[in-house]
């Protein structure tokens, strides 16, 4: 990195720290943060981690696509296709994380004392199957977008 890149990186970090300090004492954000932290438990910890990773990945993927396709290549169509791939990858991550969280809740329920095969167990099982199917659909869409993107680059 040259001198200007280091400078702007430092400026970005300083602005980020100032925003975090502001948010620390901004009451609506502090209330939201307290609600999220007090609501965090083993039943939703995987989902929160996946959501945070998904948001960061979504933003990073779109920023990279913008820099590559708009700034460097000036190609809006490739940007749209790349953004769709990034959005679909994020959807796979989120639905996969929700599936993992749902399986964890189902297994925790099965390990409880007094477990019975009742309607609630059936609802949990159906939700796991539905999330697996949703993840599969997103995976197929992602694969199709990659095929289209590869065919487009070949021409």
PDB file of C-alpha atoms in Angstrom:
ATOM      1  CA  UNK A   1       0.000   0.000   0.000  1.00  0.00           C
ATOM      2  CA  UNK A   2       1.279   3.435  -0.855  1.00  0.00           C
ATOM      3  CA  UNK A   3       1.136   6.497   1.395  1.00  0.00           C
ATOM      4  CA  UNK A   4      -2.313   7.696   0.341  1.00  0.00           C
ATOM      5  CA  UNK A   5      -3.874   4.277   0.855  1.00  0.00           C
ATOM      6  CA  UNK A   6      -2.458   4.139   4.383  1.00  0.00           C
ATOM      7  CA  UNK A   7      -3.730   7.660   5.028  1.00  0.00           C
ATOM      8  CA  UNK A   8      -7.275   6.882   3.874  1.00  0.00           C
ATOM      9  CA  UNK A   9      -7.254   3.597   5.768  1.00  0.00           C
ATOM     10  CA  UNK A  10      -6.291   5.477   8.920  1.00  0.00           C
ATOM     11  CA  UNK A  11      -8.993   8.106   8.274  1.00  0.00           C
ATOM     12  CA  UNK A  12     -11.545   5.320   7.800  1.00  0.00           C
ATOM     13  CA  UNK A  13     -10.560   3.677  11.095  1.00  0.00           C
ATOM     14  CA  UNK A  14     -10.758   6.999  12.939  1.00  0.00           C
ATOM     15  CA  UNK A  15     -14.222   7.690  11.497  1.00  0.00           C
ATOM     16  CA  UNK A  16     -15.278   4.154  12.445  1.00  0.00           C
ATOM     17  CA  UNK A  17     -14.105   4.686  16.035  1.00  0.00           C
ATOM     18  CA  UNK A  18     -15.907   8.053  16.227  1.00  0.00           C
ATOM     19  CA  UNK A  19     -19.125   6.434  14.974  1.00  0.00           C
ATOM     20  CA  UNK A  20     -18.781   3.634  17.544  1.00  0.00           C
ATOM     21  CA  UNK A  21     -18.232   6.186  20.324  1.00  0.00           C
ATOM     22  CA  UNK A  22     -21.283   8.137  19.151  1.00  0.00           C
ATOM     23  CA  UNK A  23     -23.394   4.980  19.030  1.00  0.00           C
ATOM     24  CA  UNK A  24     -22.287   4.040  22.552  1.00  0.00           C
ATOM     25  CA  UNK A  25     -24.088   7.082  23.994  1.00  0.00           C
ATOM     26  CA  UNK A  26     -26.918   7.309  21.465  1.00  0.00           C
ATOM     27  CA  UNK A  27     -29.839   6.044  23.571  1.00  0.00           C
ATOM     28  CA  UNK A  28     -31.940   4.274  20.855  1.00  0.00           C
ATOM     29  CA  UNK A  29     -28.898   2.295  19.715  1.00  0.00           C
ATOM     30  CA  UNK A  30     -27.944   1.478  23.314  1.00  0.00           C
ATOM     31  CA  UNK A  31     -31.492   0.204  23.940  1.00  0.00           C
ATOM     32  CA  UNK A  32     -31.374  -1.954  20.792  1.00  0.00           C
ATOM     33  CA  UNK A  33     -27.969  -3.320  21.782  1.00  0.00           C
ATOM     34  CA  UNK A  34     -29.254  -4.226  25.259  1.00  0.00           C
ATOM     35  CA  UNK A  35     -32.303  -5.982  23.773  1.00  0.00           C
ATOM     36  CA  UNK A  36     -30.097  -8.016  21.443  1.00  0.00           C
ATOM     37  CA  UNK A  37     -27.560  -8.958  24.129  1.00  0.00           C
ATOM     38  CA  UNK A  38     -30.186  -9.928  26.713  1.00  0.00           C
ATOM     39  CA  UNK A  39     -32.049 -11.953  24.076  1.00  0.00           C
ATOM     40  CA  UNK A  40     -28.938 -13.916  23.077  1.00  0.00           C
ATOM     41  CA  UNK A  41     -29.002 -17.558  24.137  1.00  0.00           C
ATOM     42  CA  UNK A  42     -27.858 -20.936  22.880  1.00  0.00           C
ATOM     43  CA  UNK A  43     -31.129 -21.178  20.959  1.00  0.00           C
ATOM     44  CA  UNK A  44     -30.248 -18.297  18.639  1.00  0.00           C
ATOM     45  CA  UNK A  45     -26.476 -17.831  18.910  1.00  0.00           C
ATOM     46  CA  UNK A  46     -25.702 -19.612  15.637  1.00  0.00           C
ATOM     47  CA  UNK A  47     -28.258 -17.517  13.798  1.00  0.00           C
ATOM     48  CA  UNK A  48     -26.816 -14.257  15.174  1.00  0.00           C
ATOM     49  CA  UNK A  49     -23.299 -15.275  14.133  1.00  0.00           C
ATOM     50  CA  UNK A  50     -24.523 -16.186  10.641  1.00  0.00           C
ATOM     51  CA  UNK A  51     -26.448 -12.914  10.316  1.00  0.00           C
ATOM     52  CA  UNK A  52     -23.379 -10.864  11.255  1.00  0.00           C
ATOM     53  CA  UNK A  53     -21.145 -12.831   8.877  1.00  0.00           C
ATOM     54  CA  UNK A  54     -23.829 -12.589   6.168  1.00  0.00           C
ATOM     55  CA  UNK A  55     -24.105  -8.805   6.472  1.00  0.00           C
ATOM     56  CA  UNK A  56     -20.335  -8.341   6.381  1.00  0.00           C
ATOM     57  CA  UNK A  57     -19.990 -10.757   3.442  1.00  0.00           C
ATOM     58  CA  UNK A  58     -22.878  -9.147   1.559  1.00  0.00           C
ATOM     59  CA  UNK A  59     -21.372  -5.670   1.911  1.00  0.00           C
ATOM     60  CA  UNK A  60     -17.871  -6.875   1.061  1.00  0.00           C
ATOM     61  CA  UNK A  61     -19.003  -8.826  -1.996  1.00  0.00           C
ATOM     62  CA  UNK A  62     -20.991  -5.896  -3.371  1.00  0.00           C
ATOM     63  CA  UNK A  63     -18.158  -3.461  -2.706  1.00  0.00           C
ATOM     64  CA  UNK A  64     -15.743  -5.752  -4.566  1.00  0.00           C
ATOM     65  CA  UNK A  65     -18.190  -6.196  -7.449  1.00  0.00           C
ATOM     66  CA  UNK A  66     -18.627  -2.430  -7.678  1.00  0.00           C
ATOM     67  CA  UNK A  67     -14.885  -1.814  -7.746  1.00  0.00           C
ATOM     68  CA  UNK A  68     -14.213  -4.539 -10.331  1.00  0.00           C
ATOM     69  CA  UNK A  69     -17.149  -4.088 -12.680  1.00  0.00           C
ATOM     70  CA  UNK A  70     -18.058  -0.400 -12.437  1.00  0.00           C
ATOM     71  CA  UNK A  71     -14.796   1.327 -11.562  1.00  0.00           C
ATOM     72  CA  UNK A  72     -12.332  -0.881 -13.467  1.00  0.00           C
ATOM     73  CA  UNK A  73     -14.399  -2.339 -16.337  1.00  0.00           C
ATOM     74  CA  UNK A  74     -17.334   0.103 -16.615  1.00  0.00           C
ATOM     75  CA  UNK A  75     -19.670  -2.871 -17.156  1.00  0.00           C
ATOM     76  CA  UNK A  76     -23.059  -2.523 -15.461  1.00  0.00           C
ATOM     77  CA  UNK A  77     -24.436  -5.855 -16.730  1.00  0.00           C
ATOM     78  CA  UNK A  78     -21.548  -7.802 -15.201  1.00  0.00           C
ATOM     79  CA  UNK A  79     -22.038  -5.832 -11.974  1.00  0.00           C
ATOM     80  CA  UNK A  80     -25.705  -6.862 -11.792  1.00  0.00           C
ATOM     81  CA  UNK A  81     -24.881 -10.525 -12.443  1.00  0.00           C
ATOM     82  CA  UNK A  82     -22.076 -10.463  -9.890  1.00  0.00           C
ATOM     83  CA  UNK A  83     -24.359  -8.789  -7.332  1.00  0.00           C
ATOM     84  CA  UNK A  84     -26.977 -11.480  -7.888  1.00  0.00           C
ATOM     85  CA  UNK A  85     -24.341 -14.147  -7.254  1.00  0.00           C
ATOM     86  CA  UNK A  86     -23.285 -12.383  -4.051  1.00  0.00           C
ATOM     87  CA  UNK A  87     -26.868 -12.019  -2.876  1.00  0.00           C
ATOM     88  CA  UNK A  88     -27.553 -15.677  -3.593  1.00  0.00           C
ATOM     89  CA  UNK A  89     -24.405 -16.725  -1.731  1.00  0.00           C
ATOM     90  CA  UNK A  90     -25.592 -14.662   1.233  1.00  0.00           C
ATOM     91  CA  UNK A  91     -29.023 -16.313   0.998  1.00  0.00           C
ATOM     92  CA  UNK A  92     -27.337 -19.742   1.059  1.00  0.00           C
ATOM     93  CA  UNK A  93     -25.348 -18.704   4.122  1.00  0.00           C
ATOM     94  CA  UNK A  94     -28.420 -17.375   5.945  1.00  0.00           C
ATOM     95  CA  UNK A  95     -30.681 -20.314   5.119  1.00  0.00           C
ATOM     96  CA  UNK A  96     -27.906 -22.783   5.950  1.00  0.00           C
ATOM     97  CA  UNK A  97     -27.343 -21.054   9.282  1.00  0.00           C
ATOM     98  CA  UNK A  98     -31.069 -21.085  10.009  1.00  0.00           C
ATOM     99  CA  UNK A  99     -31.107 -24.800   9.170  1.00  0.00           C
ATOM    100  CA  UNK A 100     -28.212 -25.453  11.530  1.00  0.00           C
ATOM    101  CA  UNK A 101     -29.929 -23.432  14.265  1.00  0.00           C
ATOM    102  CA  UNK A 102     -33.194 -25.296  13.721  1.00  0.00           C
ATOM    103  CA  UNK A 103     -31.429 -28.667  13.929  1.00  0.00           C
ATOM    104  CA  UNK A 104     -29.756 -27.554  17.158  1.00  0.00           C
ATOM    105  CA  UNK A 105     -33.112 -26.559  18.668  1.00  0.00           C
ATOM    106  CA  UNK A 106     -34.646 -29.860  17.527  1.00  0.00           C
ATOM    107  CA  UNK A 107     -31.819 -31.905  19.061  1.00  0.00           C
ATOM    108  CA  UNK A 108     -31.936 -29.909  22.301  1.00  0.00           C
ATOM    109  CA  UNK A 109     -35.665 -30.615  22.506  1.00  0.00           C
ATOM    110  CA  UNK A 110     -35.054 -34.323  21.919  1.00  0.00           C
ATOM    111  CA  UNK A 111     -32.550 -34.425  24.805  1.00  0.00           C
ATOM    112  CA  UNK A 112     -34.994 -32.884  27.286  1.00  0.00           C
ATOM    113  CA  UNK A 113     -36.612 -35.129  29.845  1.00  0.00           C
ATOM    114  CA  UNK A 114     -40.185 -36.001  28.981  1.00  0.00           C
ATOM    115  CA  UNK A 115     -39.581 -35.863  25.232  1.00  0.00           C
ATOM    116  CA  UNK A 116     -42.481 -37.139  23.144  1.00  0.00           C
ATOM    117  CA  UNK A 117     -43.191 -37.403  19.434  1.00  0.00           C
ATOM    118  CA  UNK A 118     -45.958 -34.818  19.383  1.00  0.00           C
ATOM    119  CA  UNK A 119     -47.198 -32.016  17.129  1.00  0.00           C
ATOM    120  CA  UNK A 120     -44.514 -29.594  18.294  1.00  0.00           C
ATOM    121  CA  UNK A 121     -41.775 -32.072  17.348  1.00  0.00           C
ATOM    122  CA  UNK A 122     -43.460 -32.486  13.946  1.00  0.00           C
ATOM    123  CA  UNK A 123     -43.467 -28.709  13.404  1.00  0.00           C
ATOM    124  CA  UNK A 124     -39.762 -28.525  14.244  1.00  0.00           C
ATOM    125  CA  UNK A 125     -39.001 -31.419  11.906  1.00  0.00           C
ATOM    126  CA  UNK A 126     -40.998 -29.849   9.062  1.00  0.00           C
ATOM    127  CA  UNK A 127     -39.178 -26.545   9.574  1.00  0.00           C
ATOM    128  CA  UNK A 128     -35.816 -28.330   9.289  1.00  0.00           C
ATOM    129  CA  UNK A 129     -36.892 -30.053   6.059  1.00  0.00           C
ATOM    130  CA  UNK A 130     -38.260 -26.777   4.646  1.00  0.00           C
ATOM    131  CA  UNK A 131     -35.021 -24.940   5.442  1.00  0.00           C
ATOM    132  CA  UNK A 132     -32.971 -27.723   3.830  1.00  0.00           C
ATOM    133  CA  UNK A 133     -35.106 -27.450   0.684  1.00  0.00           C
ATOM    134  CA  UNK A 134     -34.771 -23.651   0.703  1.00  0.00           C
ATOM    135  CA  UNK A 135     -30.995 -23.926   0.992  1.00  0.00           C
ATOM    136  CA  UNK A 136     -31.023 -26.394  -1.919  1.00  0.00           C
ATOM    137  CA  UNK A 137     -33.078 -24.019  -4.070  1.00  0.00           C
ATOM    138  CA  UNK A 138     -30.682 -21.150  -3.327  1.00  0.00           C
ATOM    139  CA  UNK A 139     -27.742 -23.427  -4.173  1.00  0.00           C
ATOM    140  CA  UNK A 140     -29.282 -24.327  -7.545  1.00  0.00           C
ATOM    141  CA  UNK A 141     -29.925 -20.642  -8.304  1.00  0.00           C
ATOM    142  CA  UNK A 142     -26.323 -19.824  -7.344  1.00  0.00           C
ATOM    143  CA  UNK A 143     -25.021 -22.595  -9.603  1.00  0.00           C
ATOM    144  CA  UNK A 144     -27.168 -21.319 -12.507  1.00  0.00           C
ATOM    145  CA  UNK A 145     -25.879 -17.782 -12.005  1.00  0.00           C
ATOM    146  CA  UNK A 146     -22.288 -19.053 -12.022  1.00  0.00           C
ATOM    147  CA  UNK A 147     -22.976 -20.970 -15.261  1.00  0.00           C
ATOM    148  CA  UNK A 148     -24.478 -17.847 -16.840  1.00  0.00           C
ATOM    149  CA  UNK A 149     -21.560 -15.758 -15.617  1.00  0.00           C
ATOM    150  CA  UNK A 150     -19.049 -18.257 -17.041  1.00  0.00           C
ATOM    151  CA  UNK A 151     -20.861 -18.422 -20.395  1.00  0.00           C
ATOM    152  CA  UNK A 152     -20.995 -14.641 -20.530  1.00  0.00           C
ATOM    153  CA  UNK A 153     -17.257 -14.338 -19.919  1.00  0.00           C
ATOM    154  CA  UNK A 154     -16.510 -16.955 -22.609  1.00  0.00           C
ATOM    155  CA  UNK A 155     -18.197 -14.861 -25.310  1.00  0.00           C
TER     156      UNK A 155
END
